[in-house]
PDB file of C-alpha atoms and ligand atoms in Angstrom:
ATOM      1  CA  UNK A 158       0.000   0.000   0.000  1.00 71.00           C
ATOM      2  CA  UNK A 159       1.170   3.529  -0.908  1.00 76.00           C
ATOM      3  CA  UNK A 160       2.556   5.364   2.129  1.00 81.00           C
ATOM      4  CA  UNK A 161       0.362   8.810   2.264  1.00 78.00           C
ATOM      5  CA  UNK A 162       3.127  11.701   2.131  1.00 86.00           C
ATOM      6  CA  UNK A 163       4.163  13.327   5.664  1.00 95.00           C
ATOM      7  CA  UNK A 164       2.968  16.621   6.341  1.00 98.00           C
ATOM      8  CA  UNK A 165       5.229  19.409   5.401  1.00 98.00           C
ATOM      9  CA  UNK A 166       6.637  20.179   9.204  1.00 98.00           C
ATOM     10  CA  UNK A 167       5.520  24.069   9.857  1.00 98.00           C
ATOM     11  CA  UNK A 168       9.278  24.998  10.916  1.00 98.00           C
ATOM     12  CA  UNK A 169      10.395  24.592   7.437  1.00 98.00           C
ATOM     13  CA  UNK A 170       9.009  27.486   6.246  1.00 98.00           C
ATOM     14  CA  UNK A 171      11.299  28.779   7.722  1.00 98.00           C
ATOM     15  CA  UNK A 172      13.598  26.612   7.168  1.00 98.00           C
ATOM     16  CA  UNK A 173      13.144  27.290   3.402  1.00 98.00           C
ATOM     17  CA  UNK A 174      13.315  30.958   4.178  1.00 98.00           C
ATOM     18  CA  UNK A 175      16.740  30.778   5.454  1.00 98.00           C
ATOM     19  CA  UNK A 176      17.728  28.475   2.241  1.00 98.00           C
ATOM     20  CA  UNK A 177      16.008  30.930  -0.122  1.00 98.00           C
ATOM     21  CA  UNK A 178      13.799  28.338  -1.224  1.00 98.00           C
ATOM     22  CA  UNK A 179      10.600  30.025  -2.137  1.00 98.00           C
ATOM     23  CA  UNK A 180       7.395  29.170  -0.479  1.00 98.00           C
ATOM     24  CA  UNK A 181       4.238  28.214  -3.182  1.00 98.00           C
ATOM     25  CA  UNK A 182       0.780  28.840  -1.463  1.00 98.00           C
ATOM     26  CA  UNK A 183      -2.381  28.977  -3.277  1.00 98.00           C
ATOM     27  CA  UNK A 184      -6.074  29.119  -2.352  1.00 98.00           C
ATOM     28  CA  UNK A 185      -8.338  26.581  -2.224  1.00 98.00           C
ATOM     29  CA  UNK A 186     -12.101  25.582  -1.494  1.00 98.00           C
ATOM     30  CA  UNK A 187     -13.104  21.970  -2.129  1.00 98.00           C
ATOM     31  CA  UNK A 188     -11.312  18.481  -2.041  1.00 98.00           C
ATOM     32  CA  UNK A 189     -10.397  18.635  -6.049  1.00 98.00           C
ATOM     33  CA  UNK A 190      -8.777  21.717  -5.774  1.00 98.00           C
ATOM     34  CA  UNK A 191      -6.581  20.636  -2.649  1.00 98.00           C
ATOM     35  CA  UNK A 192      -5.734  17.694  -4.419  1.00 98.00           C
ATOM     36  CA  UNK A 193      -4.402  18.961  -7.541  1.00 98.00           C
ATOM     37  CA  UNK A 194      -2.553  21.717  -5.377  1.00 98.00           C
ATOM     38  CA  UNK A 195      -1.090  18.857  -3.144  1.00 98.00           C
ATOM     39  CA  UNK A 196      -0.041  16.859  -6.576  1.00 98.00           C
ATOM     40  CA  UNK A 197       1.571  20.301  -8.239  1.00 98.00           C
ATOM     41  CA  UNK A 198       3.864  20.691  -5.467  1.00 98.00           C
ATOM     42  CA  UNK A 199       2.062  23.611  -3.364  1.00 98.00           C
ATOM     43  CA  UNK A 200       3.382  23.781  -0.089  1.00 98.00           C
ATOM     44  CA  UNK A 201       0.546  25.501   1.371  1.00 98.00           C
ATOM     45  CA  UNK A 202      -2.732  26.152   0.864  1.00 99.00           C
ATOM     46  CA  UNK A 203      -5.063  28.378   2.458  1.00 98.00           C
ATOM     47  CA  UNK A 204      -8.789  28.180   2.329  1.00 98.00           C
ATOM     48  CA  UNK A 205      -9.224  31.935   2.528  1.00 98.00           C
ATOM     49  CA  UNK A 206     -12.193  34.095   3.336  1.00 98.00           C
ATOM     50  CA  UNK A 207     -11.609  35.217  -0.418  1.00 97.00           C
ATOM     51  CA  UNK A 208     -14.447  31.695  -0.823  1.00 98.00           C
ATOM     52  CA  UNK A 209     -17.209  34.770  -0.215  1.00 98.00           C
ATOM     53  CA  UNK A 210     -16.943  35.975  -3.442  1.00 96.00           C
ATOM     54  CA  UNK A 211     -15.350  33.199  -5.258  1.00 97.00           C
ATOM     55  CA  UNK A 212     -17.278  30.537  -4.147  1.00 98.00           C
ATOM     56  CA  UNK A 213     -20.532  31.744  -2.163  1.00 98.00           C
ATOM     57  CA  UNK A 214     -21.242  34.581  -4.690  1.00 96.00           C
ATOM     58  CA  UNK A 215     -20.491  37.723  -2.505  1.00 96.00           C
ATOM     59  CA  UNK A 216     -19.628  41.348  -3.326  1.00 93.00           C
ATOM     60  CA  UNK A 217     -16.855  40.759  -0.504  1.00 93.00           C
ATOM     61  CA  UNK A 218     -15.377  38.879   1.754  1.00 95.00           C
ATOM     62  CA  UNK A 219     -17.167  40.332   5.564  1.00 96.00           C
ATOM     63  CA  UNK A 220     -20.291  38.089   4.953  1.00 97.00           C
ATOM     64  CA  UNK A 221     -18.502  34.921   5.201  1.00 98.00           C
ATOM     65  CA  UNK A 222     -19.484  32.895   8.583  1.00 98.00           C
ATOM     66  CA  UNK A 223     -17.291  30.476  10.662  1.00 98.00           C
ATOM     67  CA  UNK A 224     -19.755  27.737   9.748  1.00 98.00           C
ATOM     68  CA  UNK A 225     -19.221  28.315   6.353  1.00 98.00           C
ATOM     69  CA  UNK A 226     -15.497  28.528   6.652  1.00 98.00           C
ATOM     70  CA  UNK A 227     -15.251  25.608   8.468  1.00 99.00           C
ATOM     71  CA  UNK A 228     -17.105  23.434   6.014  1.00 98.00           C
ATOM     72  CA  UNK A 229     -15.211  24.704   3.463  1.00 98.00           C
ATOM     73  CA  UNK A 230     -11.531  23.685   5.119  1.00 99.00           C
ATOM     74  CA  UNK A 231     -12.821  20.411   6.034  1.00 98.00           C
ATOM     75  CA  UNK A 232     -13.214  19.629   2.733  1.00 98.00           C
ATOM     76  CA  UNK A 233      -9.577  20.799   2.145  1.00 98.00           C
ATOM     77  CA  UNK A 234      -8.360  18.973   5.300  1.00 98.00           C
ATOM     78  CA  UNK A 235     -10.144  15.800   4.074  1.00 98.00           C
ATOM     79  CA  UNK A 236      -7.882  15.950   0.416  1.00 98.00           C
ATOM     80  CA  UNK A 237      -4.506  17.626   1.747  1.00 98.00           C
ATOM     81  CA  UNK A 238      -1.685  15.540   3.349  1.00 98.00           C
ATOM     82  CA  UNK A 239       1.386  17.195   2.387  1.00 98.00           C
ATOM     83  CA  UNK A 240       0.809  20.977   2.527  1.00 98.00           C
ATOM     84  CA  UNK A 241       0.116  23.203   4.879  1.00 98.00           C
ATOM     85  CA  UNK A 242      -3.220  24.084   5.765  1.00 98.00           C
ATOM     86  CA  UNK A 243      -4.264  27.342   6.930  1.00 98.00           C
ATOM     87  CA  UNK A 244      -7.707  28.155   7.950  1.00 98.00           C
ATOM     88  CA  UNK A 245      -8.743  31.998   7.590  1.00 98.00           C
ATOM     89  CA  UNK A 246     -10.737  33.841  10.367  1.00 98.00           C
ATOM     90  CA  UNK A 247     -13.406  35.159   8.576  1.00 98.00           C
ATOM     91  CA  UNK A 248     -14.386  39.398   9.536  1.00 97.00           C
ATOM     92  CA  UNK A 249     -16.111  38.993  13.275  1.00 97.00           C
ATOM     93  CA  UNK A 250     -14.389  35.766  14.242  1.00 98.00           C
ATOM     94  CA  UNK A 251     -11.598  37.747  16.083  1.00 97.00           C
ATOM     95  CA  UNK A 252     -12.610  41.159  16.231  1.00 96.00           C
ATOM     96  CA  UNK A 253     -14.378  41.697  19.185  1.00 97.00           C
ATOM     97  CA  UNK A 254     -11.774  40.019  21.768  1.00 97.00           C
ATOM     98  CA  UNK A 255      -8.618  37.558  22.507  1.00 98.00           C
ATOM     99  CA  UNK A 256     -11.368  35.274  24.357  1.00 98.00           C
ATOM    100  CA  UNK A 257     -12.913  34.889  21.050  1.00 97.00           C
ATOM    101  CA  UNK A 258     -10.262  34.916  18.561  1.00 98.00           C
ATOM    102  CA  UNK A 259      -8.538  32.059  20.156  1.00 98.00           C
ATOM    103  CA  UNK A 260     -12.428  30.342  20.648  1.00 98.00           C
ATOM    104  CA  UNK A 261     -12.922  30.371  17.198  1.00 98.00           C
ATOM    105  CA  UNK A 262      -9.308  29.368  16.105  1.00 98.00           C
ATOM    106  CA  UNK A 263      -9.401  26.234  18.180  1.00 98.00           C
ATOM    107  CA  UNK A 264     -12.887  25.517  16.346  1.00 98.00           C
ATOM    108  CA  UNK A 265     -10.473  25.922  13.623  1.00 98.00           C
ATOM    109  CA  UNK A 266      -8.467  22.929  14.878  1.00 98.00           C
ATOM    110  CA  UNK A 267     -11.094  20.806  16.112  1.00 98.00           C
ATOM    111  CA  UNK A 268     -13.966  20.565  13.513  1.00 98.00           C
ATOM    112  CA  UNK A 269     -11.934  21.565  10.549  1.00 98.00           C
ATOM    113  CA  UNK A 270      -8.710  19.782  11.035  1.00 98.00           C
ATOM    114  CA  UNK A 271      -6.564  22.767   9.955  1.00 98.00           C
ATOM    115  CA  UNK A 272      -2.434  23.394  10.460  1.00 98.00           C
ATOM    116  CA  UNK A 273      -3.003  27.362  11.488  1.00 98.00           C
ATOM    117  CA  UNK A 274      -5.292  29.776  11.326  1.00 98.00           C
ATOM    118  CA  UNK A 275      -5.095  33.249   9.297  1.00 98.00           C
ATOM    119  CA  UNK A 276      -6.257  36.793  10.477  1.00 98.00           C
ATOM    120  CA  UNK A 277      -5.695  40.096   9.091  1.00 97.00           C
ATOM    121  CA  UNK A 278      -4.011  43.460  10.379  1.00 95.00           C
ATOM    122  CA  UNK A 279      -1.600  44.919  12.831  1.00 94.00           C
ATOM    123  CA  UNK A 280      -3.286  46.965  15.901  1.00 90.00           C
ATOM    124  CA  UNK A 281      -5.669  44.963  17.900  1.00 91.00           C
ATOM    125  CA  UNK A 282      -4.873  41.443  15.520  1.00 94.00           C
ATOM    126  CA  UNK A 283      -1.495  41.329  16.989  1.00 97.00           C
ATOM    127  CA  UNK A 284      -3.298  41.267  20.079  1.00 97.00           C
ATOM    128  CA  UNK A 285      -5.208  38.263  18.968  1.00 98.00           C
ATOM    129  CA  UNK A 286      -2.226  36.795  17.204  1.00 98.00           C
ATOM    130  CA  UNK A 287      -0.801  36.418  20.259  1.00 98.00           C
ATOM    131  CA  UNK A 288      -3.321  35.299  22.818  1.00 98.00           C
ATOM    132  CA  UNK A 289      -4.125  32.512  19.833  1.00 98.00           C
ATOM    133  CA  UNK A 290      -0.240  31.091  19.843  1.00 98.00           C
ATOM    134  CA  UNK A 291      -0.495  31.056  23.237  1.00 98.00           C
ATOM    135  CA  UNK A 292      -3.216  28.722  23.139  1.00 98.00           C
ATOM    136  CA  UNK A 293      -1.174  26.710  20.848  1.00 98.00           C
ATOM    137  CA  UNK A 294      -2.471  27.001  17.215  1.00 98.00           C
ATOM    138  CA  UNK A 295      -0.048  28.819  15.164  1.00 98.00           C
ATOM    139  CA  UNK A 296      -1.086  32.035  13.172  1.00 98.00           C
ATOM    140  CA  UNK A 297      -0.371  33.610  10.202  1.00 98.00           C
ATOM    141  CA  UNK A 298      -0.487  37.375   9.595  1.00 98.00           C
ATOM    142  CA  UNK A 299      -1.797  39.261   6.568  1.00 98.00           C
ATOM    143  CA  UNK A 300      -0.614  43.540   6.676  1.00 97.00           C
ATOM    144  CA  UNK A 301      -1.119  45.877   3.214  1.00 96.00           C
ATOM    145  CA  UNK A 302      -4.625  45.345   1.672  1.00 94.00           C
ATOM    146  CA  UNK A 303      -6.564  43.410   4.202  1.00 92.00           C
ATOM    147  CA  UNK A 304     -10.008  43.088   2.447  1.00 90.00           C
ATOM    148  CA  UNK A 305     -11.926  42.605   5.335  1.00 93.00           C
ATOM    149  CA  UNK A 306     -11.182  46.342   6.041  1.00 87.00           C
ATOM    150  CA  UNK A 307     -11.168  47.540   2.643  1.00 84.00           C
ATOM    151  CA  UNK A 308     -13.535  50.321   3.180  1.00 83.00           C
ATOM    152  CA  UNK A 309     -11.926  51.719   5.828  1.00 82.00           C
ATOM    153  CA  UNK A 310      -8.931  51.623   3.905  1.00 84.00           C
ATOM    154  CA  UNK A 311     -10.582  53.276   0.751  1.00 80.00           C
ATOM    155  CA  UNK A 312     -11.404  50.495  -0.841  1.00 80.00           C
ATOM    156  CA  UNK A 313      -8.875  47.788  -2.421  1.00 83.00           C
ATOM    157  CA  UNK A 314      -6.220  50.066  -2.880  1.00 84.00           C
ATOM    158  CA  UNK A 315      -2.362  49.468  -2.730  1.00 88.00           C
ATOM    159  CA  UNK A 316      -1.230  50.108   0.577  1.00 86.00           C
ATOM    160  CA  UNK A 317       2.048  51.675   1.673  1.00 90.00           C
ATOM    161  CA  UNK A 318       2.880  53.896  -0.764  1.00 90.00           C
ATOM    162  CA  UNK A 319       3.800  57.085   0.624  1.00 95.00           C
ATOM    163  CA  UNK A 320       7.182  57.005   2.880  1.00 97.00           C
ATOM    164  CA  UNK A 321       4.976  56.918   6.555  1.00 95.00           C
ATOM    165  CA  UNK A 322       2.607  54.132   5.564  1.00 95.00           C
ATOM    166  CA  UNK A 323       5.373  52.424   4.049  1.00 97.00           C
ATOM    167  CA  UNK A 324       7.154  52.715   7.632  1.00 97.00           C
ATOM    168  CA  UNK A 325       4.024  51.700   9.341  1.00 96.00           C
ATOM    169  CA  UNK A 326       4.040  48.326   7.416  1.00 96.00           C
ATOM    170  CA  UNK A 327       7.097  47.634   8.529  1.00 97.00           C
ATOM    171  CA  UNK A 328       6.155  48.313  12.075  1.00 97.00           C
ATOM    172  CA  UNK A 329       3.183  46.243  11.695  1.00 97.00           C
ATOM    173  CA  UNK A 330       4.857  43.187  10.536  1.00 98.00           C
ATOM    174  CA  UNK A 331       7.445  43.136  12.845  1.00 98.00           C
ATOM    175  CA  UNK A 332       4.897  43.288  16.086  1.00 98.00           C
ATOM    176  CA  UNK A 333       2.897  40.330  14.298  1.00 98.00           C
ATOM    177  CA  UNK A 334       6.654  38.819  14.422  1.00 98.00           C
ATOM    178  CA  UNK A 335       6.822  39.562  17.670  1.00 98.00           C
ATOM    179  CA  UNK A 336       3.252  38.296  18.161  1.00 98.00           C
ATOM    180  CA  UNK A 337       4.187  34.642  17.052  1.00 98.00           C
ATOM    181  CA  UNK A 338       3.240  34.644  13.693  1.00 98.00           C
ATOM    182  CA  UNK A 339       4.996  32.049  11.927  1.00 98.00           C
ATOM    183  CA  UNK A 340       4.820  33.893   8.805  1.00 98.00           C
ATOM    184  CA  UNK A 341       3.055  37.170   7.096  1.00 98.00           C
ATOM    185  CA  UNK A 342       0.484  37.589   4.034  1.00 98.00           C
ATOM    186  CA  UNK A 343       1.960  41.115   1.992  1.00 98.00           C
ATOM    187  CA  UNK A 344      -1.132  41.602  -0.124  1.00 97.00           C
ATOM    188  CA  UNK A 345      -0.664  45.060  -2.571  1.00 95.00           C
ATOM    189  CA  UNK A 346       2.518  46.766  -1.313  1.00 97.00           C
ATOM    190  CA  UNK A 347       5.089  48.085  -3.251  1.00 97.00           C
ATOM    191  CA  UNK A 348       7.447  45.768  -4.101  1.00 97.00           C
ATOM    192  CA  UNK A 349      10.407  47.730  -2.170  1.00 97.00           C
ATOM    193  CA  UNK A 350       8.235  48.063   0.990  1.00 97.00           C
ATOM    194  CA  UNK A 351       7.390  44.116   0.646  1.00 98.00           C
ATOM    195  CA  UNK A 352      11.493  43.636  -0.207  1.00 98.00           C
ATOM    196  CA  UNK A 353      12.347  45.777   2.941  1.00 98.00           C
ATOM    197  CA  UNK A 354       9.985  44.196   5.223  1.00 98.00           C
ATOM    198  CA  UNK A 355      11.105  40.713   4.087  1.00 98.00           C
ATOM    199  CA  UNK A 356      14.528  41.277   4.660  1.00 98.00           C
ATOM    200  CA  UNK A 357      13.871  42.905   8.536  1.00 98.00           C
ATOM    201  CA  UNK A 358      11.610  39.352   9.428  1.00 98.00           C
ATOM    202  CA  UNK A 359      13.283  36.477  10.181  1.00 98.00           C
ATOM    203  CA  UNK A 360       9.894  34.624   9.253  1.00 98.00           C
ATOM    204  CA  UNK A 361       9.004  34.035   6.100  1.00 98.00           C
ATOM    205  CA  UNK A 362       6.582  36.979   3.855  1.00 98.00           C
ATOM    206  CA  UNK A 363       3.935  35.534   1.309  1.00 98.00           C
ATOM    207  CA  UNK A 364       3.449  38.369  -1.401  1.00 98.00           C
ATOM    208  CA  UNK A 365       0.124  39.130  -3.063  1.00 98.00           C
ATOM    209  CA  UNK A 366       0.970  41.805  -5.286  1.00 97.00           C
ATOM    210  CA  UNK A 367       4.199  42.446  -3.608  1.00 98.00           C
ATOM    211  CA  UNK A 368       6.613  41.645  -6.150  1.00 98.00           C
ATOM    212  CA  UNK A 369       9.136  39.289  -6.446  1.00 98.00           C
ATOM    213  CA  UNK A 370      11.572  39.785  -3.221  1.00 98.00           C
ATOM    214  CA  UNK A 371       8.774  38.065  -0.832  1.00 98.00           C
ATOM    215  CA  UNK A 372       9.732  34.786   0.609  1.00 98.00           C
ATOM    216  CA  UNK A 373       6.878  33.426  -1.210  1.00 98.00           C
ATOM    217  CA  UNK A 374       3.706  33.928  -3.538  1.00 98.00           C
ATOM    218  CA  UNK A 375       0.145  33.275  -3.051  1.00 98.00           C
ATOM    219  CA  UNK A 376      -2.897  34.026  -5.882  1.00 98.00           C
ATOM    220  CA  UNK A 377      -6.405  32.882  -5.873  1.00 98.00           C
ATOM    221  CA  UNK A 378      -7.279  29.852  -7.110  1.00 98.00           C
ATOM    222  CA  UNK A 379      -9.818  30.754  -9.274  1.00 98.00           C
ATOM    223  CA  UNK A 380      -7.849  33.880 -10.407  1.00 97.00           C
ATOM    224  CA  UNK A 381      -4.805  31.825 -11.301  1.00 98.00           C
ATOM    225  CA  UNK A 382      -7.097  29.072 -13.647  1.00 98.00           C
ATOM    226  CA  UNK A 383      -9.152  32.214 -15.119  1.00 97.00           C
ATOM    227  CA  UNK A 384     -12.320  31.189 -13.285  1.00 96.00           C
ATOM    228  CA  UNK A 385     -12.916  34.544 -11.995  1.00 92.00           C
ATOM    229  CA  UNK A 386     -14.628  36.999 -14.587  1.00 90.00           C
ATOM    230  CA  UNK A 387     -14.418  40.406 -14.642  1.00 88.00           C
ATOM    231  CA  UNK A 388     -11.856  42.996 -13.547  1.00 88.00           C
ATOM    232  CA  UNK A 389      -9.203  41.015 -12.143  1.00 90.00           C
ATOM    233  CA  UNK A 390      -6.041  43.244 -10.147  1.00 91.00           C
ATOM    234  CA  UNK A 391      -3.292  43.758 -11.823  1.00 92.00           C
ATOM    235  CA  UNK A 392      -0.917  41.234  -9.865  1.00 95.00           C
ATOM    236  CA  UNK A 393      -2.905  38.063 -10.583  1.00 96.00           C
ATOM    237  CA  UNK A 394      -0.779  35.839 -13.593  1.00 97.00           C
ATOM    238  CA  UNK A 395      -3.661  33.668 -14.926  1.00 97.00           C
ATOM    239  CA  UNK A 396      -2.184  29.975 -15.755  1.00 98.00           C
ATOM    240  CA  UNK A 397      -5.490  29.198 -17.663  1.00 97.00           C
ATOM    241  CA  UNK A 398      -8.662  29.869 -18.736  1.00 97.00           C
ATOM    242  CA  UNK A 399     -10.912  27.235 -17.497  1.00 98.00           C
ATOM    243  CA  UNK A 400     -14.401  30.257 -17.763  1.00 97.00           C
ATOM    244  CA  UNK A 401     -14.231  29.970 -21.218  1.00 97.00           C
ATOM    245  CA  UNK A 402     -13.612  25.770 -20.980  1.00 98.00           C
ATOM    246  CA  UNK A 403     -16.597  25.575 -18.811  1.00 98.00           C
ATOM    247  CA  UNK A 404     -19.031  27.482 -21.230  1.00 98.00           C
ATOM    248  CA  UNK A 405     -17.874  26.249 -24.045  1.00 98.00           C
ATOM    249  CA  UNK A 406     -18.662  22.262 -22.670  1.00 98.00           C
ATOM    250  CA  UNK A 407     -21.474  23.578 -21.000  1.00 98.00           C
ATOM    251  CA  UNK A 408     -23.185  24.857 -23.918  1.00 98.00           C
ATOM    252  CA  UNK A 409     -22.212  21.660 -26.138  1.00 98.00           C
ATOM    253  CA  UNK A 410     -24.161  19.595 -23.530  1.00 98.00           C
ATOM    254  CA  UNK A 411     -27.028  22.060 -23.605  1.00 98.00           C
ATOM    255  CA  UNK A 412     -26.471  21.697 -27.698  1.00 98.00           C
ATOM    256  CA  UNK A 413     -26.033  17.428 -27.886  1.00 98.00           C
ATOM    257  CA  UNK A 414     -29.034  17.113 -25.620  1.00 98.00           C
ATOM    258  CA  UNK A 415     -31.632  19.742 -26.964  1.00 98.00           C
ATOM    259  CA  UNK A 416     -30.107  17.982 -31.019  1.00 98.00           C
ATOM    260  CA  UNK A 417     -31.033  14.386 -29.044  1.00 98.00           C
ATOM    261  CA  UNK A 418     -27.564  13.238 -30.225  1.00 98.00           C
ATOM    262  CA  UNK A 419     -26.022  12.238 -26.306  1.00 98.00           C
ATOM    263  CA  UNK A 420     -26.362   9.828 -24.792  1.00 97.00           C
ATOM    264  CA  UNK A 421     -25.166   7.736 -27.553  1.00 97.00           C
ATOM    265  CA  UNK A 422     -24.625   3.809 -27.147  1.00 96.00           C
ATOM    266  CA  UNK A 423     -21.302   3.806 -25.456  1.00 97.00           C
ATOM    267  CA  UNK A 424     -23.286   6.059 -22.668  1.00 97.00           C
ATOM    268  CA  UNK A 425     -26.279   3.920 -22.442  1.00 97.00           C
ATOM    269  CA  UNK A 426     -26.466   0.513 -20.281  1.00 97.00           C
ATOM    270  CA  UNK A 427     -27.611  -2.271 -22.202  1.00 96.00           C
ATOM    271  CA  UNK A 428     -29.448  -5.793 -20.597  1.00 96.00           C
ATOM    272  CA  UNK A 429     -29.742  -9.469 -22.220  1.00 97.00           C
ATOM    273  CA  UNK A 430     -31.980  -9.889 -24.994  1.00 96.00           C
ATOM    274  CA  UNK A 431     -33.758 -12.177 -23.382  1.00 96.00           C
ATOM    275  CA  UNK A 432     -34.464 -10.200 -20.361  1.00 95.00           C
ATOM    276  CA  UNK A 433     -35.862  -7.603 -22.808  1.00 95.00           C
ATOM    277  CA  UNK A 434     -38.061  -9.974 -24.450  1.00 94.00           C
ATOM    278  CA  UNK A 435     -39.765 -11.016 -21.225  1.00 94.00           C
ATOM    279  CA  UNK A 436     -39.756  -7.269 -19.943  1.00 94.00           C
ATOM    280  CA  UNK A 437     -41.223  -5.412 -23.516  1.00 91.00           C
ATOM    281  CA  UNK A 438     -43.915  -8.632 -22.576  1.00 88.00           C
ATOM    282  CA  UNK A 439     -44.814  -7.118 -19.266  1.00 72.00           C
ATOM    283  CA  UNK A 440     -45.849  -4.021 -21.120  1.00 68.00           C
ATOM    284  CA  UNK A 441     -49.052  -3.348 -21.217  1.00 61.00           C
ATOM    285  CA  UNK A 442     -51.667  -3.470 -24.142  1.00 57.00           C
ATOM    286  CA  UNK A 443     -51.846   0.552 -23.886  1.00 57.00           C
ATOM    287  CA  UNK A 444     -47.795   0.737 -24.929  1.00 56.00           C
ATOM    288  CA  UNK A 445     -47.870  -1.973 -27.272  1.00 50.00           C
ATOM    289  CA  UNK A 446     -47.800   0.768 -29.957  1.00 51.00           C
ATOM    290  CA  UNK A 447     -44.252   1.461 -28.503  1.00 50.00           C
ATOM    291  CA  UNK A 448     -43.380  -1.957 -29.821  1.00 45.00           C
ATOM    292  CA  UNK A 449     -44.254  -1.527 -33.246  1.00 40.00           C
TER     293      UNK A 449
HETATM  294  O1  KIV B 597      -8.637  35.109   1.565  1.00 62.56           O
HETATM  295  C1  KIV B 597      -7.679  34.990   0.794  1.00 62.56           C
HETATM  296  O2  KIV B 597      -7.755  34.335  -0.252  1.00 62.56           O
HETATM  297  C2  KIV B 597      -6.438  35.676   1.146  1.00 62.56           C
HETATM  298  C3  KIV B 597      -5.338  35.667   0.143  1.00 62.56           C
HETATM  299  C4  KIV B 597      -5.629  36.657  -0.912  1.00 62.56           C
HETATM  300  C5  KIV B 597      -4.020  35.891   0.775  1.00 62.56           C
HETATM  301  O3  KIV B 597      -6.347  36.221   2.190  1.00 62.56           O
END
């Protein structure tokens, strides 16, 4: 029998930091997506609140609940054995205290089977960052564009770009360091800020639009297989375009079955003849017509 593959141990992150190996993260929702991340070589995946709009149909990501989230990662958990798997707090799952943030990262743990858990922002969240390592589940930070605060912070906009806000993302991801956090989300910085603040951490930085000198890289899943339509920022690379795949074989199947030509035979389940016989028998009188 095939030996499953060990779990990627969470200290070689950092281990892989120090190497200048670069970290590969990517999103995902469902089993089949955390399989074919496992099988590609992704070291971790994060079932992010991003699922609101990607998956559940949302303008954002603040409507997202923890029951949704966790059904979402146990699907994940169920798939994944080698990567990573982070779980991420959805908007009101850590806001309102410690006592809560680490309550509803240990649900995290226990229903939905996840590695570490995910919150967003500086301030208050290191607060929570911290209480939640201290309860033992280990955290990752996200500073920049944090999207559950997006309209406080003007909307999704690129964060850091004058010289002050630059310095105050520094500050910010070196108190989540200080926190605990075993490693920080950049998500739209500039890609000197992200460079700078990778180089001050000795944990590792996963860039989102933060250019290349990040430890590692993280995009959407559906963004990075062209799933997503419409306007799309500018730092997501799409690898395919599995929209237009999906229409196209959807409306061939609408086609072949409106044109009657599928099923054909090699779809259809035949049965002896003689079974047949003794069934088209059984008919009655009234579909004898059917018979000819
Ligand atoms: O929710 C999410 O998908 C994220 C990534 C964009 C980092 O937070």
């Amino acid at each position: 029998m095939a030996v499953p593959p060990a779990k990627l141990p969470l200290p070689e992150l950092a281990a892989m930091k120090r190497r200048g190996e670069r970290i590969v993260m990517v999103t995902a929702y469902d089993a089949p997506g955390a399989r074919f991340a496992e099988d590609a070589g992704v070291d971790v995946i994060l079932v992010g609140d991003t699922a609101a709009m990607v998956v559940l149909g949302h303008a954002g990501t603040t409507p997202v609940t923890m029951d949704e989230m966790l059904f979402l990662t146990r699907t994940v958990t169920r798939a994944a054995r080698r990567p990573i798997v982070i779980g991420d707090m959805p908007f009101g799952s850590y806001q309102v205290s410690d006592e809560d943030a680490v309550r509803n990262a240990i649900r995290f743990v226990k229903e939905a089977d996840v590695d570490a858990v995910k919150l967003e922002g500086a301030g208050p969240s290191a607060s929570r960052a911290r209480a939640i390592v201290e309860a033992g589940v280990p955290v990752m930070g996200h500073v920049g564009l944090t999207p559950q605060s997006a309209t406080m912070l003007g909307g999704f906009k690129t964060q850091g770009r004058s010289a002050e806000a630059a310095r105050e993302l520094v500050q910010g991801a070196l108190v989540l360091q200080d926190a605990g956090c075993f490693a920080i989300v950049l998500e739209a910085v500039p890609a000197p800020v992200a460079a700078e603040i990778t180089h001050r951490l000795e944990v590792p930085t996963i860039g989102i639009g933060a250019g290349p000198g990040c430890d590692g890289q993280v995009l959407v899943y559906h963004d990075l297989l062209g799933m997503s339509e419409g306007h799309l920022p500018r730092f997501v690379k799409r690898y395919a375009n599995l929209s237009r795949e999906i229409r196209d074989a959807l409306e061939h199947y609408v086609h072949d079955v409106r044109a009657g030509v599928f099923p054909e035979e090699q779809h259809t389940y035949a049965m002896p003849e003689d079974e047949l016989v003794r069934f088209s028998g059984d008919k009655g009188p009234e579909r004898e017509h059917e018979r000819g």
